């Protein structure tokens, strides 16, 4: 029920009436391992491992064959009566969209439009056999096409194809040899496709499909948004029919945009109007398709409809002749014979091909996982690398550019009822019909219409900008990664921008591990629950004990940070306390030698009436030449929390134990183990014991391998839980309360002026014996 003022009452939390009580002994790691024997891992020799991996049976061979050829797994289970009609309808719809998008994305790849049709056809044939996703539509994608185009334009710019005009009236005039340029660019694009396929095959063979995990969602979002901006700029000049130079490298998109606005006065009105109307109509109808997708059985193929109408208008009005509109012109019918790519140019495009291979794979797997989760099946990341690698290698011999999947085509294929890759084969048949029969019919089509189709399909990518405020609220680091990757991809280009975003993302991970969160813990009274005393109220800290939870692995990169966390938790520096205590003990030693202090069983006393030169100001200056004396040379034990007979500023140590909650420590390296051992030693020197809790077995094993344990650091200081450690410490304190502390330590007495009644005659001989013994130990 809504409250007055329009505010609704917060929902009441469920109350749990159940409770539990557990009675068990306090477990240290040592006692637990003694009672629960550890299961030793099975150790195999190299010979056994090779024999096991190389053994073959009929069942295993068939399993490997089905893994390499997933079609053998799903095709025999194909439900013809239930799925075939849906796959045909889906395939026809996807094929129509794929035909237009293939032609449009060819403009991004800087090759003639008919090669976009080839790129929408050949990759499907091999993915049908080797792919594991049932729903993705394989073919060109704008981001990948643009990355291919940037490589093609950088290696085959227009300047390389200028030839003398042959017009005798014009001196030193040149014209662009478009035929030679297009042929060179097609060869470069197919060569790049072959190399990308080889890289993907290698990655799949090495089983490193995990590489896509490093492309986090914020990174991919920023990268694809920047790519959408670059696609928009590259297609804007086609919509306006404005000529610009082919810029490449850093700030190339900015230079292109500046030149477009400088030449905007040369805009072709016919192309501009056609492109603008196409963008408006396509985006409006796509919005209707999204809003009424539950009522419309098949999405309206608006790209196909607009293309048909635009082609008819261009042909009827003869826009090329009357308005100098840019049209597709010749589209050869049929297929070209296979061509051997120029493998000699692999070295010039190796770096770019690596980034294209990873991006193409990441896009395909990301989209594939969405629909695999929706329809309850699994895709194999490594097999997808192999599938796309084979598809691109195969397509590279047929003048195609790099294939992946397009979000819009995949959405059409799935939403129209596609069940398997049979729908993909049907779509390939539709593209094949377009290649064979529709080439001449589409020659009057304006290039601005194809460019507008590309721009209309960028809406989803641009809408990713709305994710930034949400990311900022959820995780500011992810939001910064998104923005950084987007800006770098725009400024540096897509390949360098992706690399910069990846490195920046890894840097944030390193920084988060190097400067992790940590908390001092307290207990909920009468429970075994321990929470942060900074975040929660009404928690109790055990007397004389500090508990630290460190939420990170401990390794060479963050050991200094870990030491600072320990220092902040306990409230003092163990090394400084130790050095100050040494300084105070040396002054006591000097006074004993001078006879101004005497050591007895009841403490250290000073002679009545004698001046005590130890009471001098402490300038807090360390004496490094004297601090090297080990503690075993000074046998006097002191209650350092009482008043001292010397004026040395020794920091108080209010605790006797430190408990480290290592539940979030996933691994240790050699430096981390050495640093932990040093911390334990430093605290032991000042009579503070360090205990460990929640240590994982593999971390404990690593400490054993690195020689962490000795006679002073034993496994009985390691406990299964924090509460085990606290109960153990409380029991230790209770057992010590019944002992006479005077038998354990010699108390230092600061006041030297009041007469002491302890100086009785019968004690003199005993006192001298004690003093002589202490002097001999101090002098040794």
GROMACS .gro file of C-alpha atoms in nm, residues 311-660:
model
  350
  311UNK     CA    1   1.633   0.098  -5.768
  312UNK     CA    2   1.307   0.153  -5.960
  313UNK     CA    3   1.315   0.529  -5.897
  314UNK     CA    4   1.680   0.556  -5.995
  315UNK     CA    5   1.618   0.361  -6.316
  316UNK     CA    6   1.299   0.548  -6.406
  317UNK     CA    7   1.435   0.896  -6.335
  318UNK     CA    8   1.781   0.815  -6.472
  319UNK     CA    9   1.938   0.978  -6.168
  320UNK     CA   10   2.293   0.910  -6.281
  321UNK     CA   11   2.254   1.106  -6.605
  322UNK     CA   12   2.018   1.379  -6.489
  323UNK     CA   13   2.156   1.443  -6.135
  324UNK     CA   14   2.504   1.286  -6.149
  325UNK     CA   15   2.404   1.043  -5.872
  326UNK     CA   16   2.648   0.774  -5.769
  327UNK     CA   17   2.513   0.431  -5.862
  328UNK     CA   18   2.642   0.077  -5.827
  329UNK     CA   19   2.687   0.039  -6.203
  330UNK     CA   20   2.809  -0.302  -6.317
  331UNK     CA   21   2.745  -0.610  -6.101
  332UNK     CA   22   2.875  -0.922  -6.278
  333UNK     CA   23   2.640  -1.218  -6.265
  334UNK     CA   24   2.756  -1.556  -6.146
  335UNK     CA   25   3.059  -1.666  -5.946
  336UNK     CA   26   3.425  -1.601  -6.005
  337UNK     CA   27   3.674  -1.889  -6.016
  338UNK     CA   28   3.892  -1.939  -5.707
  339UNK     CA   29   4.205  -1.721  -5.691
  340UNK     CA   30   4.521  -1.782  -5.492
  341UNK     CA   31   4.569  -1.491  -5.248
  342UNK     CA   32   4.896  -1.299  -5.236
  343UNK     CA   33   5.061  -1.481  -4.945
  344UNK     CA   34   5.375  -1.273  -4.992
  345UNK     CA   35   5.192  -0.980  -4.827
  346UNK     CA   36   5.119  -1.166  -4.503
  347UNK     CA   37   5.398  -0.986  -4.320
  348UNK     CA   38   5.252  -0.644  -4.405
  349UNK     CA   39   4.912  -0.724  -4.252
  350UNK     CA   40   5.000  -0.961  -3.968
  351UNK     CA   41   4.935  -0.719  -3.680
  352UNK     CA   42   4.601  -0.604  -3.820
  353UNK     CA   43   4.491  -0.958  -3.900
  354UNK     CA   44   4.550  -1.065  -3.540
  355UNK     CA   45   4.315  -0.797  -3.403
  356UNK     CA   46   4.057  -0.869  -3.674
  357UNK     CA   47   4.068  -1.242  -3.596
  358UNK     CA   48   4.007  -1.181  -3.225
  359UNK     CA   49   3.735  -0.919  -3.277
  360UNK     CA   50   3.549  -1.129  -3.535
  361UNK     CA   51   3.561  -1.430  -3.307
  362UNK     CA   52   3.457  -1.231  -3.000
  363UNK     CA   53   3.153  -1.084  -3.175
  364UNK     CA   54   3.040  -1.422  -3.307
  365UNK     CA   55   3.084  -1.604  -2.974
  366UNK     CA   56   2.915  -1.325  -2.778
  367UNK     CA   57   2.609  -1.330  -3.001
  368UNK     CA   58   2.611  -1.709  -3.015
  369UNK     CA   59   2.616  -1.744  -2.636
  370UNK     CA   60   2.314  -1.515  -2.601
  371UNK     CA   61   2.098  -1.739  -2.819
  372UNK     CA   62   2.252  -2.061  -2.686
  373UNK     CA   63   2.147  -1.957  -2.335
  374UNK     CA   64   1.802  -1.861  -2.457
  375UNK     CA   65   1.746  -2.197  -2.630
  376UNK     CA   66   1.930  -2.411  -2.374
  377UNK     CA   67   2.229  -2.551  -2.557
  378UNK     CA   68   2.606  -2.501  -2.539
  379UNK     CA   69   2.851  -2.366  -2.793
  380UNK     CA   70   3.216  -2.468  -2.789
  381UNK     CA   71   3.446  -2.165  -2.794
  382UNK     CA   72   3.746  -2.351  -2.929
  383UNK     CA   73   3.539  -2.521  -3.200
  384UNK     CA   74   3.402  -2.180  -3.300
  385UNK     CA   75   3.759  -2.064  -3.358
  386UNK     CA   76   3.809  -2.366  -3.585
  387UNK     CA   77   3.475  -2.315  -3.761
  388UNK     CA   78   3.537  -1.950  -3.844
  389UNK     CA   79   3.899  -2.024  -3.928
  390UNK     CA   80   3.795  -2.283  -4.187
  391UNK     CA   81   3.523  -2.051  -4.318
  392UNK     CA   82   3.764  -1.763  -4.369
  393UNK     CA   83   4.036  -1.982  -4.521
  394UNK     CA   84   3.781  -2.128  -4.763
  395UNK     CA   85   3.632  -1.786  -4.841
  396UNK     CA   86   3.974  -1.633  -4.896
  397UNK     CA   87   4.014  -1.833  -5.217
  398UNK     CA   88   3.682  -1.697  -5.352
  399UNK     CA   89   3.756  -1.322  -5.325
  400UNK     CA   90   3.563  -1.273  -4.999
  401UNK     CA   91   3.640  -1.053  -4.701
  402UNK     CA   92   3.636  -1.159  -4.336
  403UNK     CA   93   3.316  -1.318  -4.206
  404UNK     CA   94   3.169  -1.322  -3.858
  405UNK     CA   95   2.806  -1.268  -3.762
  406UNK     CA   96   2.579  -0.964  -3.770
  407UNK     CA   97   2.348  -0.889  -3.480
  408UNK     CA   98   2.061  -0.773  -3.700
  409UNK     CA   99   2.075  -1.075  -3.934
  410UNK     CA  100   2.099  -1.315  -3.642
  411UNK     CA  101   1.802  -1.148  -3.476
  412UNK     CA  102   1.602  -1.190  -3.798
  413UNK     CA  103   1.702  -1.554  -3.830
  414UNK     CA  104   1.603  -1.634  -3.471
  415UNK     CA  105   1.289  -1.421  -3.451
  416UNK     CA  106   1.143  -1.565  -3.772
  417UNK     CA  107   1.154  -1.915  -3.628
  418UNK     CA  108   1.498  -2.044  -3.727
  419UNK     CA  109   1.583  -2.364  -3.542
  420UNK     CA  110   1.917  -2.475  -3.687
  421UNK     CA  111   2.179  -2.384  -3.945
  422UNK     CA  112   1.947  -2.527  -4.209
  423UNK     CA  113   1.802  -2.176  -4.207
  424UNK     CA  114   2.153  -2.051  -4.280
  425UNK     CA  115   2.180  -2.278  -4.583
  426UNK     CA  116   1.842  -2.154  -4.710
  427UNK     CA  117   1.965  -1.795  -4.672
  428UNK     CA  118   2.277  -1.888  -4.868
  429UNK     CA  119   2.053  -2.018  -5.148
  430UNK     CA  120   1.874  -1.682  -5.158
  431UNK     CA  121   2.209  -1.501  -5.181
  432UNK     CA  122   2.316  -1.738  -5.457
  433UNK     CA  123   2.001  -1.655  -5.654
  434UNK     CA  124   2.082  -1.285  -5.612
  435UNK     CA  125   2.438  -1.343  -5.736
  436UNK     CA  126   2.320  -1.531  -6.043
  437UNK     CA  127   2.003  -1.348  -6.143
  438UNK     CA  128   1.978  -1.006  -5.978
  439UNK     CA  129   2.311  -0.848  -6.069
  440UNK     CA  130   2.187  -0.655  -6.372
  441UNK     CA  131   1.864  -0.551  -6.201
  442UNK     CA  132   2.048  -0.381  -5.916
  443UNK     CA  133   2.293  -0.183  -6.130
  444UNK     CA  134   2.085   0.142  -6.117
  445UNK     CA  135   2.082   0.131  -5.735
  446UNK     CA  136   2.234   0.437  -5.570
  447UNK     CA  137   2.533   0.380  -5.346
  448UNK     CA  138   2.383   0.629  -5.102
  449UNK     CA  139   2.094   0.389  -5.041
  450UNK     CA  140   2.334   0.109  -4.948
  451UNK     CA  141   2.527   0.345  -4.723
  452UNK     CA  142   2.201   0.452  -4.561
  453UNK     CA  143   2.110   0.088  -4.497
  454UNK     CA  144   2.443   0.052  -4.314
  455UNK     CA  145   2.380   0.364  -4.105
  456UNK     CA  146   2.027   0.252  -4.017
  457UNK     CA  147   2.167  -0.072  -3.876
  458UNK     CA  148   2.401   0.118  -3.642
  459UNK     CA  149   2.125   0.225  -3.406
  460UNK     CA  150   2.181  -0.065  -3.166
  461UNK     CA  151   2.552   0.012  -3.140
  462UNK     CA  152   2.496   0.382  -3.074
  463UNK     CA  153   2.238   0.299  -2.807
  464UNK     CA  154   2.520   0.140  -2.608
  465UNK     CA  155   2.610   0.493  -2.497
  466UNK     CA  156   2.312   0.467  -2.261
  467UNK     CA  157   2.501   0.193  -2.076
  468UNK     CA  158   2.762   0.439  -1.946
  469UNK     CA  159   2.547   0.603  -1.672
  470UNK     CA  160   2.433   0.260  -1.557
  471UNK     CA  161   2.792   0.134  -1.550
  472UNK     CA  162   2.899   0.443  -1.357
  473UNK     CA  163   2.645   0.365  -1.086
  474UNK     CA  164   2.732  -0.005  -1.076
  475UNK     CA  165   3.108   0.003  -1.121
  476UNK     CA  166   3.302   0.319  -1.200
  477UNK     CA  167   3.604   0.123  -1.322
  478UNK     CA  168   3.397  -0.049  -1.591
  479UNK     CA  169   3.253   0.285  -1.699
  480UNK     CA  170   3.603   0.430  -1.732
  481UNK     CA  171   3.711   0.127  -1.940
  482UNK     CA  172   3.413   0.182  -2.171
  483UNK     CA  173   3.485   0.552  -2.223
  484UNK     CA  174   3.862   0.506  -2.256
  485UNK     CA  175   3.829   0.229  -2.516
  486UNK     CA  176   3.576   0.431  -2.715
  487UNK     CA  177   3.789   0.747  -2.721
  488UNK     CA  178   4.111   0.560  -2.801
  489UNK     CA  179   3.944   0.365  -3.083
  490UNK     CA  180   3.822   0.690  -3.237
  491UNK     CA  181   4.157   0.868  -3.202
  492UNK     CA  182   4.404   0.586  -3.272
  493UNK     CA  183   4.198   0.372  -3.506
  494UNK     CA  184   4.020   0.045  -3.437
  495UNK     CA  185   4.323  -0.184  -3.417
  496UNK     CA  186   4.536   0.036  -3.189
  497UNK     CA  187   4.227   0.146  -2.998
  498UNK     CA  188   4.135  -0.213  -2.921
  499UNK     CA  189   4.490  -0.282  -2.802
  500UNK     CA  190   4.489   0.032  -2.587
  501UNK     CA  191   4.154  -0.062  -2.434
  502UNK     CA  192   4.272  -0.416  -2.364
  503UNK     CA  193   4.591  -0.295  -2.195
  504UNK     CA  194   4.398  -0.037  -1.994
  505UNK     CA  195   4.150  -0.301  -1.881
  506UNK     CA  196   4.433  -0.530  -1.770
  507UNK     CA  197   4.593  -0.234  -1.592
  508UNK     CA  198   4.277  -0.178  -1.389
  509UNK     CA  199   4.284  -0.544  -1.288
  510UNK     CA  200   4.647  -0.513  -1.180
  511UNK     CA  201   4.571  -0.199  -0.982
  512UNK     CA  202   4.271  -0.359  -0.813
  513UNK     CA  203   4.485  -0.655  -0.715
  514UNK     CA  204   4.776  -0.435  -0.611
  515UNK     CA  205   4.553  -0.210  -0.397
  516UNK     CA  206   4.278  -0.444  -0.279
  517UNK     CA  207   4.021  -0.395  -0.010
  518UNK     CA  208   4.101  -0.499   0.346
  519UNK     CA  209   3.910  -0.485   0.671
  520UNK     CA  210   3.964  -0.518   1.041
  521UNK     CA  211   3.709  -0.766   1.172
  522UNK     CA  212   3.495  -0.792   1.482
  523UNK     CA  213   3.249  -1.057   1.591
  524UNK     CA  214   2.876  -1.047   1.626
  525UNK     CA  215   2.833  -1.118   1.999
  526UNK     CA  216   2.779  -1.485   2.088
  527UNK     CA  217   2.821  -1.600   1.726
  528UNK     CA  218   3.097  -1.719   1.495
  529UNK     CA  219   3.023  -1.439   1.247
  530UNK     CA  220   3.300  -1.186   1.182
  531UNK     CA  221   3.235  -0.869   0.981
  532UNK     CA  222   3.412  -0.541   0.910
  533UNK     CA  223   3.420  -0.307   1.207
  534UNK     CA  224   3.426  -0.017   0.958
  535UNK     CA  225   3.103  -0.117   0.787
  536UNK     CA  226   2.898  -0.247   1.081
  537UNK     CA  227   2.815  -0.127   1.430
  538UNK     CA  228   2.787  -0.320   1.756
  539UNK     CA  229   3.068  -0.561   1.679
  540UNK     CA  230   3.314  -0.682   1.939
  541UNK     CA  231   3.688  -0.704   1.895
  542UNK     CA  232   3.848  -0.975   2.111
  543UNK     CA  233   4.065  -0.824   2.384
  544UNK     CA  234   4.430  -0.819   2.288
  545UNK     CA  235   4.361  -0.954   1.939
  546UNK     CA  236   4.339  -0.788   1.597
  547UNK     CA  237   4.180  -0.963   1.299
  548UNK     CA  238   4.268  -0.866   0.942
  549UNK     CA  239   4.093  -0.982   0.625
  550UNK     CA  240   4.297  -0.921   0.308
  551UNK     CA  241   4.088  -0.963  -0.008
  552UNK     CA  242   4.351  -1.042  -0.268
  553UNK     CA  243   4.626  -1.284  -0.361
  554UNK     CA  244   4.959  -1.197  -0.199
  555UNK     CA  245   5.235  -1.167  -0.455
  556UNK     CA  246   5.532  -0.952  -0.545
  557UNK     CA  247   5.313  -0.670  -0.674
  558UNK     CA  248   5.117  -0.606  -0.355
  559UNK     CA  249   5.333  -0.725  -0.065
  560UNK     CA  250   5.411  -0.365   0.030
  561UNK     CA  251   5.041  -0.287   0.034
  562UNK     CA  252   4.979  -0.593   0.248
  563UNK     CA  253   5.239  -0.478   0.501
  564UNK     CA  254   5.072  -0.136   0.518
  565UNK     CA  255   4.737  -0.304   0.581
  566UNK     CA  256   4.887  -0.503   0.867
  567UNK     CA  257   5.041  -0.188   1.014
  568UNK     CA  258   4.711   0.003   0.989
  569UNK     CA  259   4.519  -0.282   1.152
  570UNK     CA  260   4.744  -0.330   1.457
  571UNK     CA  261   4.817   0.042   1.495
  572UNK     CA  262   5.197   0.023   1.518
  573UNK     CA  263   5.508  -0.064   1.320
  574UNK     CA  264   5.658  -0.390   1.449
  575UNK     CA  265   6.007  -0.303   1.326
  576UNK     CA  266   6.005   0.040   1.492
  577UNK     CA  267   5.876  -0.110   1.818
  578UNK     CA  268   6.157  -0.366   1.813
  579UNK     CA  269   6.424  -0.103   1.746
  580UNK     CA  270   6.293   0.120   2.028
  581UNK     CA  271   6.294  -0.170   2.268
  582UNK     CA  272   6.656  -0.247   2.179
  583UNK     CA  273   6.747   0.114   2.244
  584UNK     CA  274   6.577   0.109   2.585
  585UNK     CA  275   6.744  -0.220   2.680
  586UNK     CA  276   7.088  -0.084   2.597
  587UNK     CA  277   7.033   0.214   2.823
  588UNK     CA  278   6.919  -0.019   3.099
  589UNK     CA  279   7.231  -0.226   3.037
  590UNK     CA  280   7.456   0.081   3.076
  591UNK     CA  281   7.288   0.178   3.404
  592UNK     CA  282   7.328  -0.173   3.540
  593UNK     CA  283   7.698  -0.167   3.455
  594UNK     CA  284   7.734   0.168   3.633
  595UNK     CA  285   7.558   0.029   3.937
  596UNK     CA  286   7.265   0.269   3.910
  597UNK     CA  287   7.021  -0.017   3.845
  598UNK     CA  288   7.019  -0.366   3.987
  599UNK     CA  289   6.838  -0.673   3.861
  600UNK     CA  290   6.647  -0.881   4.117
  601UNK     CA  291   6.382  -1.147   4.101
  602UNK     CA  292   6.129  -0.879   4.180
  603UNK     CA  293   6.242  -0.646   3.908
  604UNK     CA  294   6.506  -0.384   3.833
  605UNK     CA  295   6.563  -0.126   4.108
  606UNK     CA  296   6.783   0.178   4.134
  607UNK     CA  297   7.012   0.282   4.420
  608UNK     CA  298   6.857   0.533   4.656
  609UNK     CA  299   6.993   0.884   4.612
  610UNK     CA  300   7.196   0.813   4.302
  611UNK     CA  301   7.138   1.018   3.992
  612UNK     CA  302   6.983   0.841   3.698
  613UNK     CA  303   7.140   0.959   3.376
  614UNK     CA  304   6.898   0.752   3.174
  615UNK     CA  305   6.629   1.017   3.212
  616UNK     CA  306   6.740   1.219   2.916
  617UNK     CA  307   6.529   1.336   2.621
  618UNK     CA  308   6.484   1.084   2.341
  619UNK     CA  309   6.534   1.258   2.010
  620UNK     CA  310   6.390   0.952   1.836
  621UNK     CA  311   6.710   0.907   1.635
  622UNK     CA  312   6.785   0.547   1.549
  623UNK     CA  313   7.135   0.409   1.591
  624UNK     CA  314   7.176   0.165   1.304
  625UNK     CA  315   7.522   0.051   1.413
  626UNK     CA  316   7.378  -0.069   1.745
  627UNK     CA  317   7.055  -0.218   1.613
  628UNK     CA  318   7.227  -0.519   1.459
  629UNK     CA  319   7.269  -0.690   1.801
  630UNK     CA  320   7.037  -0.994   1.805
  631UNK     CA  321   6.777  -1.020   2.079
  632UNK     CA  322   6.925  -1.336   2.230
  633UNK     CA  323   7.212  -1.127   2.373
  634UNK     CA  324   6.967  -0.945   2.600
  635UNK     CA  325   6.810  -1.197   2.835
  636UNK     CA  326   6.603  -0.953   3.040
  637UNK     CA  327   6.231  -0.979   2.968
  638UNK     CA  328   6.035  -0.660   3.017
  639UNK     CA  329   5.673  -0.568   3.063
  640UNK     CA  330   5.678  -0.305   2.792
  641UNK     CA  331   5.335  -0.170   2.872
  642UNK     CA  332   5.448  -0.055   3.218
  643UNK     CA  333   5.656   0.249   3.307
  644UNK     CA  334   6.023   0.221   3.211
  645UNK     CA  335   6.323   0.353   3.415
  646UNK     CA  336   6.464   0.515   3.103
  647UNK     CA  337   6.323   0.790   2.891
  648UNK     CA  338   6.282   0.620   2.554
  649UNK     CA  339   5.962   0.658   2.354
  650UNK     CA  340   5.876   0.291   2.310
  651UNK     CA  341   5.539   0.250   2.135
  652UNK     CA  342   5.283   0.054   2.330
  653UNK     CA  343   5.174  -0.282   2.195
  654UNK     CA  344   4.816  -0.337   2.313
  655UNK     CA  345   4.776  -0.681   2.153
  656UNK     CA  346   4.924  -1.022   2.203
  657UNK     CA  347   4.794  -1.184   1.882
  658UNK     CA  348   4.716  -1.104   1.519
  659UNK     CA  349   4.479  -1.326   1.320
  660UNK     CA  350   4.498  -1.312   0.939
   0.00000   0.00000   0.00000
